[in-house]
Amino acid sequence: MTVPERYGLGPIEVTEITGDGVGMVAPLTGNGYSISGCSGGGGVTSNGVGGVSMNCGVGPAATVNDVMSLKVVKIQKPSAVLRIEPVK
């Protein structure tokens, strides 16, 4: 999924859908990364290149980089419904 550049992430790729959550990875396009509401991690190298991984379950929306809201609305293996929008 391609997201707006202001979110600080490149295209988000779903890597895994389980009964408990959705695993995702994305390259970083900004100089930092923060997430609250999902488990996740990642790194940024000295030149600003890096990537992140996230695992989010159904429930409240997570906030990514203080600008993007990511919510797993429904998981019905082998698919999931995600809602991505600006933080309100």
Short mmCIF file of the C-alpha atoms (twelve columns), coordinates in Angstrom:
data_MODEL
# 
_entry.id   MODEL 
# 
loop_
_atom_site.group_PDB 
_atom_site.id 
_atom_site.type_symbol 
_atom_site.label_atom_id 
_atom_site.label_alt_id 
_atom_site.label_comp_id 
_atom_site.label_asym_id 
_atom_site.label_seq_id 
_atom_site.Cartn_x 
_atom_site.Cartn_y 
_atom_site.Cartn_z 
_atom_site.pdbx_PDB_model_num 
ATOM 1  C CA . MET A 1  0.000   0.000   0.000  1 
ATOM 2  C CA . THR A 2  1.386   3.356   -0.935 1 
ATOM 3  C CA . VAL A 3  0.876   6.045   1.719  1 
ATOM 4  C CA . PRO A 4  1.360   9.828   1.490  1 
ATOM 5  C CA . GLU A 5  5.007   10.899  1.699  1 
ATOM 6  C CA . ARG A 6  4.305   13.078  4.762  1 
ATOM 7  C CA . TYR A 7  3.786   9.867   6.804  1 
ATOM 8  C CA . GLY A 8  7.530   9.160   6.594  1 
ATOM 9  C CA . LEU A 9  7.095   5.648   5.203  1 
ATOM 10 C CA . GLY A 10 7.437   4.123   1.784  1 
ATOM 11 C CA . PRO A 11 4.966   1.525   0.564  1 
ATOM 12 C CA . ILE A 12 3.672   -0.706  3.372  1 
ATOM 13 C CA . GLU A 13 3.842   -4.426  2.633  1 
ATOM 14 C CA . VAL A 14 1.726   -6.934  4.553  1 
ATOM 15 C CA . THR A 15 3.993   -9.865  5.396  1 
ATOM 16 C CA . GLU A 16 1.727   -11.978 7.567  1 
ATOM 17 C CA . ILE A 17 -1.884  -12.274 8.642  1 
ATOM 18 C CA . THR A 18 -2.602  -14.391 11.703 1 
ATOM 19 C CA . GLY A 19 -5.632  -14.717 13.922 1 
ATOM 20 C CA . ASP A 20 -3.988  -12.234 16.307 1 
ATOM 21 C CA . GLY A 21 -2.552  -9.584  14.034 1 
ATOM 22 C CA . VAL A 22 -1.195  -8.252  10.794 1 
ATOM 23 C CA . GLY A 23 2.556   -8.104  10.203 1 
ATOM 24 C CA . MET A 24 3.829   -5.279  8.011  1 
ATOM 25 C CA . VAL A 25 7.129   -3.829  6.824  1 
ATOM 26 C CA . ALA A 26 7.931   -0.484  5.216  1 
ATOM 27 C CA . PRO A 27 11.011  1.477   4.210  1 
ATOM 28 C CA . LEU A 28 11.609  4.757   6.017  1 
ATOM 29 C CA . THR A 29 11.555  7.927   3.955  1 
ATOM 30 C CA . GLY A 30 12.083  10.363  6.826  1 
ATOM 31 C CA . ASN A 31 14.743  10.845  9.477  1 
ATOM 32 C CA . GLY A 32 12.982  9.078   12.332 1 
ATOM 33 C CA . TYR A 33 10.289  6.650   13.314 1 
ATOM 34 C CA . SER A 34 7.818   6.315   16.165 1 
ATOM 35 C CA . ILE A 35 4.803   4.108   16.778 1 
ATOM 36 C CA . SER A 36 2.323   3.752   19.598 1 
ATOM 37 C CA . GLY A 37 -0.451  1.207   19.777 1 
ATOM 38 C CA . CYS A 38 1.214   -1.679  17.901 1 
ATOM 39 C CA . SER A 39 4.338   -3.641  18.548 1 
ATOM 40 C CA . GLY A 40 7.032   -2.576  16.178 1 
ATOM 41 C CA . GLY A 41 10.591  -1.678  15.674 1 
ATOM 42 C CA . GLY A 42 13.050  -0.578  13.128 1 
ATOM 43 C CA . GLY A 43 16.108  1.389   12.578 1 
ATOM 44 C CA . VAL A 44 17.544  4.296   10.711 1 
ATOM 45 C CA . THR A 45 21.092  4.330   9.438  1 
ATOM 46 C CA . SER A 46 23.231  7.447   9.535  1 
ATOM 47 C CA . ASN A 47 22.126  8.507   6.036  1 
ATOM 48 C CA . GLY A 48 18.406  8.227   6.868  1 
ATOM 49 C CA . VAL A 49 17.869  4.895   5.108  1 
ATOM 50 C CA . GLY A 50 16.210  2.090   7.002  1 
ATOM 51 C CA . GLY A 51 13.070  0.107   7.477  1 
ATOM 52 C CA . VAL A 52 10.508  -0.801  10.071 1 
ATOM 53 C CA . SER A 53 8.358   -3.755  10.952 1 
ATOM 54 C CA . MET A 54 5.029   -3.616  12.776 1 
ATOM 55 C CA . ASN A 55 2.559   -6.132  14.119 1 
ATOM 56 C CA . CYS A 56 -0.903  -4.744  14.830 1 
ATOM 57 C CA . GLY A 57 -3.970  -6.498  16.157 1 
ATOM 58 C CA . VAL A 58 -7.648  -5.635  15.879 1 
ATOM 59 C CA . GLY A 59 -8.462  -2.765  18.183 1 
ATOM 60 C CA . PRO A 60 -7.693  0.880   18.726 1 
ATOM 61 C CA . ALA A 61 -5.767  2.688   16.023 1 
ATOM 62 C CA . ALA A 62 -2.004  2.954   16.255 1 
ATOM 63 C CA . THR A 63 -0.225  6.248   15.639 1 
ATOM 64 C CA . VAL A 64 2.818   6.187   13.355 1 
ATOM 65 C CA . ASN A 65 5.247   9.130   13.273 1 
ATOM 66 C CA . ASP A 66 2.618   11.256  15.034 1 
ATOM 67 C CA . VAL A 67 0.867   11.806  11.668 1 
ATOM 68 C CA . MET A 68 -0.603  8.499   10.480 1 
ATOM 69 C CA . SER A 69 -3.404  6.475   12.049 1 
ATOM 70 C CA . LEU A 70 -3.339  2.741   11.280 1 
ATOM 71 C CA . LYS A 71 -6.175  0.526   12.453 1 
ATOM 72 C CA . VAL A 72 -6.746  -3.184  11.875 1 
ATOM 73 C CA . VAL A 73 -10.514 -3.198  11.503 1 
ATOM 74 C CA . LYS A 74 -11.032 -6.912  10.862 1 
ATOM 75 C CA . ILE A 75 -9.005  -10.074 10.399 1 
ATOM 76 C CA . GLN A 76 -10.564 -12.890 8.447  1 
ATOM 77 C CA . LYS A 77 -7.713  -15.107 7.306  1 
ATOM 78 C CA . PRO A 78 -6.353  -15.003 4.677  1 
ATOM 79 C CA . SER A 79 -7.271  -11.308 4.506  1 
ATOM 80 C CA . ALA A 80 -7.533  -8.282  6.765  1 
ATOM 81 C CA . VAL A 81 -9.150  -4.853  6.572  1 
ATOM 82 C CA . LEU A 82 -6.837  -1.934  7.439  1 
ATOM 83 C CA . ARG A 83 -7.796  1.724   7.802  1 
ATOM 84 C CA . ILE A 84 -5.006  4.248   7.214  1 
ATOM 85 C CA . GLU A 85 -5.707  7.957   7.576  1 
ATOM 86 C CA . PRO A 86 -4.186  11.163  8.943  1 
ATOM 87 C CA . VAL A 87 -4.128  11.527  12.731 1 
ATOM 88 C CA . LYS A 88 -7.098  13.608  13.795 1 
# 
